[in-house]
mmCIF file of C-alpha atoms in Angstrom:
data_model
loop_
_atom_site.group_PDB
_atom_site.id
_atom_site.type_symbol
_atom_site.label_atom_id
_atom_site.label_comp_id
_atom_site.label_asym_id
_atom_site.label_seq_id
_atom_site.Cartn_x
_atom_site.Cartn_y
_atom_site.Cartn_z
ATOM 1 C CA MET H 13 249.287 -6.054 -22.251
ATOM 2 C CA ALA H 14 251.189 -3.071 -23.731
ATOM 3 C CA ASP H 15 250.177 -4.089 -27.276
ATOM 4 C CA PHE H 16 246.529 -4.248 -26.259
ATOM 5 C CA ARG H 17 246.631 -0.739 -24.791
ATOM 6 C CA SER H 18 248.395 0.637 -27.895
ATOM 7 C CA ASP H 19 245.689 -0.732 -30.208
ATOM 8 C CA LYS H 20 242.981 0.698 -28.001
ATOM 9 C CA ARG H 21 244.660 4.108 -28.000
ATOM 10 C CA ARG H 22 245.043 4.108 -31.820
ATOM 11 C CA LYS H 23 241.333 3.290 -32.280
ATOM 12 C CA LYS H 24 240.385 6.139 -29.966
ATOM 13 C CA GLU H 25 242.582 8.580 -31.864
ATOM 14 C CA ASN H 26 241.140 7.470 -35.185
ATOM 15 C CA SER H 27 237.587 7.887 -33.893
ATOM 16 C CA GLU H 28 238.332 11.372 -32.597
ATOM 17 C CA GLY H 29 240.201 12.613 -35.743
ATOM 18 C CA GLY H 30 238.287 10.783 -38.570
ATOM 19 C CA ILE H 31 235.032 11.768 -40.441
ATOM 20 C CA SER H 32 231.834 10.268 -39.102
ATOM 21 C CA GLY H 33 229.656 8.132 -41.429
ATOM 22 C CA TRP H 34 226.628 10.445 -41.220
ATOM 23 C CA VAL H 35 228.676 13.247 -42.803
ATOM 24 C CA HIS H 36 229.223 11.084 -45.885
ATOM 25 C CA LEU H 37 225.494 10.490 -46.080
ATOM 26 C CA VAL H 38 224.708 14.210 -45.892
ATOM 27 C CA VAL H 39 227.193 15.070 -48.638
ATOM 28 C CA LEU H 40 225.849 12.275 -50.819
ATOM 29 C CA GLY H 41 222.318 13.515 -50.246
ATOM 30 C CA LEU H 42 223.268 17.063 -51.252
ATOM 31 C CA ILE H 43 224.865 15.806 -54.446
ATOM 32 C CA VAL H 44 221.748 13.804 -55.348
ATOM 33 C CA ALA H 45 219.537 16.802 -54.602
ATOM 34 C CA LEU H 46 221.623 19.098 -56.827
ATOM 35 C CA ILE H 47 221.518 16.586 -59.690
ATOM 36 C CA ALA H 48 217.741 16.198 -59.339
ATOM 37 C CA PHE H 49 217.212 19.982 -59.239
ATOM 38 C CA GLY H 50 219.296 20.457 -62.369
ATOM 39 C CA ALA H 51 217.432 17.683 -64.197
ATOM 40 C CA ILE H 52 214.048 19.223 -63.346
ATOM 41 C CA LYS H 53 215.128 22.660 -64.556
ATOM 42 C CA LEU H 54 216.476 21.156 -67.781
ATOM 43 C CA VAL H 55 213.195 19.331 -68.482
ATOM 44 C CA LYS H 56 211.191 22.503 -67.881
ATOM 45 C CA TRP H 57 213.483 24.508 -70.127
ATOM 46 C CA ASN H 58 213.147 21.986 -72.969
ATOM 47 C CA LYS H 59 209.381 21.880 -72.550
ATOM 48 C CA GLY H 60 209.014 25.659 -72.590
ATOM 49 C CA ARG H 61 206.729 27.887 -70.586
ATOM 50 C CA GLU H 62 203.014 27.474 -70.916
ATOM 51 C CA LEU H 63 201.825 30.864 -72.094
ATOM 52 C CA GLU H 64 199.051 32.544 -70.250
ATOM 53 C CA GLN H 65 195.812 32.485 -72.241
ATOM 54 C CA VAL H 66 194.770 36.024 -73.122
ATOM 55 C CA GLU H 67 191.481 37.002 -74.696
ATOM 56 C CA VAL H 68 192.165 38.926 -77.935
ATOM 57 C CA ASP H 69 189.629 41.093 -79.702
ATOM 58 C CA ALA H 70 190.151 40.203 -83.378
ATOM 59 C CA SER H 71 188.332 43.338 -84.456
ATOM 60 C CA GLU H 72 191.315 45.371 -83.300
ATOM 61 C CA TYR H 73 193.427 43.862 -86.059
ATOM 62 C CA GLU H 74 192.517 44.560 -89.688
ATOM 63 C CA VAL H 75 194.058 42.930 -92.727
ATOM 64 C CA GLU H 76 195.456 45.565 -95.036
ATOM 65 C CA ARG H 77 193.768 45.531 -98.430
ATOM 66 C CA LEU H 78 195.890 45.766 -101.553
ATOM 67 C CA ASP H 79 193.854 48.463 -103.313
ATOM 68 C CA GLN H 80 195.740 50.481 -105.908
ATOM 69 C CA ILE H 81 193.811 53.435 -107.271
ATOM 70 C CA PHE H 82 194.574 55.351 -110.487
ATOM 71 C CA LEU H 83 192.778 58.458 -111.659
ATOM 72 C CA LEU H 84 192.002 58.755 -115.344
ATOM 73 C CA PRO H 85 194.301 61.409 -116.888
ATOM 74 C CA SER H 86 192.334 64.509 -117.892
ATOM 75 C CA GLU H 87 193.639 64.356 -121.458
ATOM 76 C CA LYS H 88 191.853 61.028 -121.899
ATOM 77 C CA ARG H 89 188.534 62.848 -121.545
ATOM 78 C CA GLU H 90 189.331 65.552 -124.080
ATOM 79 C CA GLY H 91 186.682 65.730 -126.785
ATOM 80 C CA HIS H 92 184.281 63.554 -124.799
ATOM 81 C CA GLU H 93 180.938 65.137 -123.943
ATOM 82 C CA ASP H 94 179.847 64.671 -120.337
ATOM 83 C CA ASP H 95 176.128 63.960 -120.033
ATOM 84 C CA GLY H 96 176.039 65.135 -116.421
ATOM 85 C CA LYS H 97 175.424 61.795 -114.739
ATOM 86 C CA GLU H 98 177.624 58.937 -113.597
ATOM 87 C CA THR H 99 177.056 55.663 -115.461
ATOM 88 C CA ILE H 100 178.793 52.481 -114.359
ATOM 89 C CA LEU H 101 178.901 49.407 -116.611
ATOM 90 C CA VAL H 102 179.695 46.196 -114.740
ATOM 91 C CA LEU H 103 181.004 43.145 -116.613
ATOM 92 C CA GLY H 104 181.275 39.853 -114.785
ATOM 93 C CA ASN H 105 179.805 36.453 -114.049
ATOM 94 C CA ASP H 106 178.036 35.009 -111.002
ATOM 95 C CA ALA H 107 179.725 37.638 -108.861
ATOM 96 C CA ILE H 108 177.126 40.087 -110.178
ATOM 97 C CA THR H 109 174.364 37.828 -111.557
ATOM 98 C CA TYR H 110 173.800 35.354 -108.720
ATOM 99 C CA ASP H 111 171.776 37.993 -106.883
ATOM 100 C CA MET H 112 170.235 40.627 -109.137
ATOM 101 C CA SER H 113 167.807 41.923 -106.523
ATOM 102 C CA GLU H 114 168.228 45.065 -104.446
ATOM 103 C CA ASP H 115 170.577 43.004 -102.258
ATOM 104 C CA GLY H 116 172.904 42.251 -105.173
ATOM 105 C CA VAL H 117 176.243 43.974 -105.478
ATOM 106 C CA CYS H 118 175.229 46.120 -108.491
ATOM 107 C CA ALA H 119 172.139 47.458 -106.733
ATOM 108 C CA GLN H 120 174.232 48.073 -103.625
ATOM 109 C CA ILE H 121 176.827 50.004 -105.649
ATOM 110 C CA ALA H 122 174.061 52.129 -107.136
ATOM 111 C CA ASP H 123 172.740 52.822 -103.652
ATOM 112 C CA LYS H 124 176.172 53.755 -102.269
ATOM 113 C CA THR H 125 177.252 55.948 -105.198
ATOM 114 C CA GLY H 126 174.032 57.356 -106.612
ATOM 115 C CA ALA H 127 175.172 56.297 -110.083
ATOM 116 C CA GLU H 128 173.265 54.424 -112.744
ATOM 117 C CA VAL H 129 174.672 50.901 -112.652
ATOM 118 C CA ILE H 130 174.243 48.564 -115.636
ATOM 119 C CA ASN H 131 174.604 44.883 -114.793
ATOM 120 C CA ALA H 132 175.964 43.125 -117.892
ATOM 121 C CA GLY H 133 177.099 39.867 -116.345
ATOM 122 C CA PHE H 134 176.791 36.314 -117.648
ATOM 123 C CA SER H 135 176.515 33.454 -115.190
ATOM 124 C CA GLY H 136 179.129 30.719 -115.543
ATOM 125 C CA SER H 137 181.424 32.777 -117.759
ATOM 126 C CA THR H 138 185.150 33.293 -117.262
ATOM 127 C CA MET H 139 187.828 35.830 -118.048
ATOM 128 C CA ALA H 140 189.734 33.503 -120.369
ATOM 129 C CA LEU H 141 188.772 31.446 -123.382
ATOM 130 C CA ALA H 142 188.585 27.671 -123.192
ATOM 131 C CA SER H 143 189.809 27.225 -126.770
ATOM 132 C CA PRO H 144 191.638 29.249 -129.441
ATOM 133 C CA GLU H 145 189.551 32.135 -130.778
ATOM 134 C CA GLY H 146 186.684 31.155 -128.500
ATOM 135 C CA GLU H 147 185.450 28.316 -130.667
ATOM 136 C CA GLY H 148 185.005 25.876 -127.803
ATOM 137 C CA ASP H 149 181.457 26.580 -126.620
ATOM 138 C CA TYR H 150 178.912 29.356 -126.194
ATOM 139 C CA TYR H 151 180.417 30.349 -122.836
ATOM 140 C CA ASP H 152 183.595 31.334 -124.656
ATOM 141 C CA GLY H 153 181.532 33.900 -126.514
ATOM 142 C CA LEU H 154 180.520 35.382 -123.143
ATOM 143 C CA SER H 155 184.001 35.527 -121.612
ATOM 144 C CA PHE H 156 185.452 38.894 -120.669
ATOM 145 C CA TYR H 157 187.858 38.688 -123.595
ATOM 146 C CA SER H 158 185.028 38.048 -126.092
ATOM 147 C CA ILE H 159 182.834 40.804 -124.657
ATOM 148 C CA ALA H 160 185.689 43.317 -124.797
ATOM 149 C CA LYS H 161 186.357 42.286 -128.385
ATOM 150 C CA GLY H 162 182.682 42.542 -129.334
ATOM 151 C CA LEU H 163 182.271 45.976 -127.733
ATOM 152 C CA THR H 164 185.366 47.418 -129.366
ATOM 153 C CA GLU H 165 185.018 45.841 -132.803
ATOM 154 C CA GLY H 166 181.330 46.643 -133.173
ATOM 155 C CA ASN H 167 180.290 43.003 -133.119
ATOM 156 C CA VAL H 168 178.007 42.820 -130.099
ATOM 157 C CA GLN H 169 175.723 40.505 -132.060
ATOM 158 C CA SER H 170 178.211 37.693 -131.439
ATOM 159 C CA ILE H 171 177.494 38.082 -127.708
ATOM 160 C CA VAL H 172 173.742 37.941 -128.340
ATOM 161 C CA ASP H 173 174.156 34.844 -130.501
ATOM 162 C CA SER H 174 176.042 33.060 -127.723
ATOM 163 C CA THR H 175 173.186 33.628 -125.282
ATOM 164 C CA TRP H 176 170.682 32.331 -127.814
ATOM 165 C CA GLY H 177 172.831 29.243 -128.202
ATOM 166 C CA LEU H 178 172.596 28.635 -124.456
ATOM 167 C CA GLY H 179 168.859 29.253 -124.468
ATOM 168 C CA ASP H 180 168.945 31.315 -121.289
ATOM 169 C CA ASN H 181 166.380 34.133 -121.174
ATOM 170 C CA THR H 182 168.210 36.106 -118.487
ATOM 171 C CA MET H 183 171.456 35.977 -120.444
ATOM 172 C CA GLN H 184 169.621 37.069 -123.569
ATOM 173 C CA GLU H 185 168.284 40.122 -121.740
ATOM 174 C CA GLN H 186 171.789 40.931 -120.505
ATOM 175 C CA ALA H 187 173.183 40.664 -124.018
ATOM 176 C CA GLU H 188 170.441 42.896 -125.421
ATOM 177 C CA LYS H 189 171.384 45.572 -122.879
ATOM 178 C CA LEU H 190 174.929 45.543 -124.228
ATOM 179 C CA ALA H 191 173.725 45.563 -127.824
ATOM 180 C CA THR H 192 171.663 48.716 -127.279
ATOM 181 C CA LEU H 193 174.101 50.471 -124.949
ATOM 182 C CA ASP H 194 175.803 53.635 -126.129
ATOM 183 C CA MET H 195 179.345 53.232 -124.798
ATOM 184 C CA ASN H 196 179.821 57.005 -125.018
ATOM 185 C CA THR H 197 177.521 57.329 -122.005
ATOM 186 C CA VAL H 198 179.665 55.046 -119.838
ATOM 187 C CA ASP H 199 181.922 56.812 -117.345
ATOM 188 C CA THR H 200 183.286 53.846 -115.395
ATOM 189 C CA LEU H 201 183.713 50.220 -116.430
ATOM 190 C CA VAL H 202 183.924 47.692 -113.586
ATOM 191 C CA ILE H 203 185.327 44.210 -114.232
ATOM 192 C CA TYR H 204 184.183 41.865 -111.474
ATOM 193 C CA TYR H 205 184.450 38.069 -111.906
ATOM 194 C CA ASP H 206 184.497 35.451 -109.192
ATOM 195 C CA ALA H 207 187.129 32.693 -109.079
ATOM 196 C CA THR H 208 185.530 30.546 -111.799
ATOM 197 C CA ASP H 209 188.709 30.740 -113.926
ATOM 198 C CA TYR H 210 190.609 29.132 -111.053
ATOM 199 C CA ILE H 211 187.946 26.449 -110.559
ATOM 200 C CA LYS H 212 187.593 25.723 -114.294
ATOM 201 C CA LEU H 213 191.369 25.343 -114.570
ATOM 202 C CA ARG H 214 191.990 28.248 -116.913
ATOM 203 C CA PRO H 215 195.788 28.773 -116.949
ATOM 204 C CA GLY H 216 196.972 31.777 -114.997
ATOM 205 C CA MET H 217 199.452 33.001 -117.597
ATOM 206 C CA ASN H 218 201.535 32.036 -120.613
ATOM 207 C CA PRO H 219 205.186 33.084 -120.185
ATOM 208 C CA GLY H 220 205.706 32.829 -123.958
ATOM 209 C CA ASN H 221 202.683 35.000 -124.761
ATOM 210 C CA PRO H 222 201.559 37.404 -122.011
ATOM 211 C CA MET H 223 198.512 38.394 -124.108
ATOM 212 C CA ASP H 224 197.264 34.828 -124.592
ATOM 213 C CA PRO H 225 193.428 35.031 -124.269
ATOM 214 C CA MET H 226 193.322 31.425 -123.107
ATOM 215 C CA THR H 227 194.951 32.520 -119.857
ATOM 216 C CA TYR H 228 193.489 34.559 -117.008
ATOM 217 C CA MET H 229 196.171 37.228 -117.161
ATOM 218 C CA GLY H 230 196.306 37.372 -120.955
ATOM 219 C CA ALA H 231 192.529 37.701 -121.376
ATOM 220 C CA LEU H 232 192.350 40.463 -118.777
ATOM 221 C CA ASP H 233 195.322 42.331 -120.222
ATOM 222 C CA SER H 234 194.105 42.028 -123.820
ATOM 223 C CA GLY H 235 190.538 43.044 -122.967
ATOM 224 C CA ILE H 236 191.594 46.090 -120.959
ATOM 225 C CA LYS H 237 193.886 47.348 -123.699
ATOM 226 C CA MET H 238 191.205 46.926 -126.362
ATOM 227 C CA ILE H 239 188.780 49.004 -124.290
ATOM 228 C CA GLN H 240 191.390 51.641 -123.451
ATOM 229 C CA GLU H 241 192.218 52.095 -127.115
ATOM 230 C CA LYS H 242 188.596 52.292 -128.275
ATOM 231 C CA TYR H 243 187.150 54.203 -125.317
ATOM 232 C CA PRO H 244 190.000 56.137 -123.664
ATOM 233 C CA PHE H 245 187.525 58.336 -121.741
ATOM 234 C CA ILE H 246 186.194 55.391 -119.703
ATOM 235 C CA ARG H 247 187.780 54.799 -116.322
ATOM 236 C CA ILE H 248 188.355 51.069 -115.773
ATOM 237 C CA VAL H 249 188.228 49.407 -112.358
ATOM 238 C CA CYS H 250 189.051 45.758 -111.659
ATOM 239 C CA MET H 251 187.480 44.203 -108.578
ATOM 240 C CA SER H 252 189.096 41.012 -107.380
ATOM 241 C CA PHE H 253 187.253 37.822 -106.579
ATOM 242 C CA THR H 254 186.614 36.877 -102.968
ATOM 243 C CA PHE H 255 187.860 33.898 -100.990
ATOM 244 C CA CYS H 256 186.289 30.584 -102.045
ATOM 245 C CA TYR H 257 186.548 26.828 -101.673
ATOM 246 C CA ALA H 258 187.127 24.335 -104.491
ATOM 247 C CA TYR H 259 186.736 20.572 -104.934
ATOM 248 C CA ASP H 260 189.920 18.596 -105.461
ATOM 249 C CA SER H 261 190.274 15.490 -107.651
ATOM 250 C CA ASP H 262 188.846 13.347 -104.857
ATOM 251 C CA GLY H 263 185.745 15.511 -104.525
ATOM 252 C CA VAL H 264 186.902 16.975 -101.231
ATOM 253 C CA LEU H 265 186.188 20.660 -100.607
ATOM 254 C CA LYS H 266 189.442 22.516 -100.007
ATOM 255 C CA ASN H 267 190.490 26.034 -99.098
ATOM 256 C CA GLY H 268 191.392 27.864 -102.312
ATOM 257 C CA ASP H 269 194.273 29.518 -100.469
ATOM 258 C CA ARG H 270 195.983 26.165 -100.173
ATOM 259 C CA VAL H 271 195.104 24.185 -103.288
ATOM 260 C CA ASP H 272 197.026 24.414 -106.554
ATOM 261 C CA PHE H 273 195.292 22.547 -109.376
ATOM 262 C CA GLY H 274 198.296 23.054 -111.616
ATOM 263 C CA ASN H 275 197.925 26.749 -112.413
ATOM 264 C CA GLY H 276 198.542 28.233 -108.999
ATOM 265 C CA LYS H 277 196.493 28.925 -105.895
ATOM 266 C CA LEU H 278 193.843 31.627 -105.579
ATOM 267 C CA THR H 279 196.482 34.095 -104.497
ATOM 268 C CA THR H 280 198.400 33.407 -107.719
ATOM 269 C CA TYR H 281 195.425 34.580 -109.784
ATOM 270 C CA LEU H 282 195.017 37.542 -107.475
ATOM 271 C CA GLN H 283 198.603 38.577 -108.152
ATOM 272 C CA HIS H 284 198.010 38.231 -111.899
ATOM 273 C CA MET H 285 195.197 40.790 -111.653
ATOM 274 C CA ILE H 286 197.266 43.138 -109.495
ATOM 275 C CA ASP H 287 200.171 42.970 -111.941
ATOM 276 C CA THR H 288 197.919 43.572 -114.952
ATOM 277 C CA CYS H 289 196.218 46.539 -113.312
ATOM 278 C CA GLY H 290 199.551 48.091 -112.434
ATOM 279 C CA GLU H 291 200.903 47.621 -115.956
ATOM 280 C CA THR H 292 197.796 49.076 -117.647
ATOM 281 C CA GLY H 293 197.144 51.884 -115.147
ATOM 282 C CA VAL H 294 193.790 50.444 -114.101
ATOM 283 C CA SER H 295 192.420 50.793 -110.577
ATOM 284 C CA PHE H 296 192.378 47.607 -108.493
ATOM 285 C CA VAL H 297 189.868 47.062 -105.680
ATOM 286 C CA ASP H 298 190.793 44.227 -103.347
ATOM 287 C CA ASN H 299 187.857 42.030 -102.313
ATOM 288 C CA TYR H 300 190.161 39.218 -101.234
ATOM 289 C CA TYR H 301 191.989 40.478 -98.175
ATOM 290 C CA GLY H 302 189.910 42.001 -95.416
ATOM 291 C CA THR H 303 186.524 40.857 -96.767
ATOM 292 C CA ILE H 304 186.017 37.079 -96.690
ATOM 293 C CA ASP H 305 188.447 34.524 -95.326
ATOM 294 C CA GLU H 306 188.286 31.006 -93.958
ATOM 295 C CA GLY H 307 187.452 32.332 -90.521
ATOM 296 C CA ASN H 308 184.326 34.286 -91.499
ATOM 297 C CA SER H 309 183.333 32.346 -94.641
ATOM 298 C CA ALA H 310 180.382 30.786 -92.823
ATOM 299 C CA ASP H 311 178.990 34.298 -92.336
ATOM 300 C CA TYR H 312 179.450 35.456 -95.939
ATOM 301 C CA LEU H 313 179.371 32.448 -98.294
ATOM 302 C CA LEU H 314 176.167 30.741 -99.414
ATOM 303 C CA ASP H 315 178.118 27.754 -100.748
ATOM 304 C CA ASN H 316 181.727 27.261 -101.790
ATOM 305 C CA ILE H 317 181.890 30.439 -103.933
ATOM 306 C CA HIS H 318 178.685 32.517 -104.024
ATOM 307 C CA VAL H 319 178.391 35.306 -101.473
ATOM 308 C CA ASN H 320 175.324 36.471 -99.553
ATOM 309 C CA LYS H 321 173.735 39.907 -99.280
ATOM 310 C CA ASP H 322 175.890 40.902 -96.304
ATOM 311 C CA ALA H 323 179.035 40.273 -98.342
ATOM 312 C CA ASN H 324 177.572 42.242 -101.261
ATOM 313 C CA LYS H 325 177.003 45.184 -98.958
ATOM 314 C CA VAL H 326 180.588 45.063 -97.658
ATOM 315 C CA ILE H 327 181.974 44.822 -101.198
ATOM 316 C CA ALA H 328 179.808 47.693 -102.514
ATOM 317 C CA THR H 329 180.642 49.919 -99.557
ATOM 318 C CA HIS H 330 184.357 49.343 -100.007
ATOM 319 C CA PHE H 331 184.114 50.034 -103.744
ATOM 320 C CA ALA H 332 182.238 53.285 -103.174
ATOM 321 C CA GLU H 333 184.740 54.456 -100.574
ATOM 322 C CA VAL H 334 187.905 53.855 -102.579
ATOM 323 C CA ILE H 335 186.587 54.883 -106.010
ATOM 324 C CA TYR H 336 184.159 57.677 -105.159
ATOM 325 C CA GLY H 337 185.028 58.473 -101.543
#
């Protein structure tokens, strides 16, 4: 009987002094809740916050153009007689010949500046030669390098002969304008070619021969220096090509900003022109940045490379502002 009462008393004491089972459950629940909360926060942190969508007015942000403007030193004009009017000679390819109406870039430049503008462009031509000494085809005879050589060496007939070889009446008329032009009346020479050199795979440069006329940079450099030596009183301005698309080896149209056909991307050729202009002291007008890009190309391009009248107006206005503004 005494043992029975002792056991009963011990059980009562244990029940009064021990921890109830529900307390264990509460503590366990709190631990689980803390672990779950921490896991959720960790997942959210790894995922990142979803940013609030904000409407942005793209017009508030302008791409800075890379224009670099040089004035012709006054001593270069010494001994040259000013005829009292501004005459601009423009050499180029489709950039100036694709639209030769009042909506074309040359007519727009004339309208913006009040100058007489002579369009002496040849469609399909390039800066660089396709073969040594320009013996590859008639287009070589119409390249910027060949025209600069013909104008400075008194052999403009070679330019005329090349147009006759192609049998193009418009080109023949352009060549005749050059043949009869008195270079002493020219105040400003504008060099404006589209990205045909890039598309036709003309090399960008030759590290072993910076003046190589079979390269984009060498032809431009050589041509500029020939003109500067022969006609030091003429101010020279290089206008860059605009953004364009090009077909890759599979016939797929690609953004020229991103495709390197082996000689560099479009921006590589752009840098070649900038470097040449800086080295020769020639003004550079940037038509690449801030004019046409992939985002607005549908508004300004007629195809993969030729621009429309709206683009011509933008280009002419920019030229007039930075050169004559």
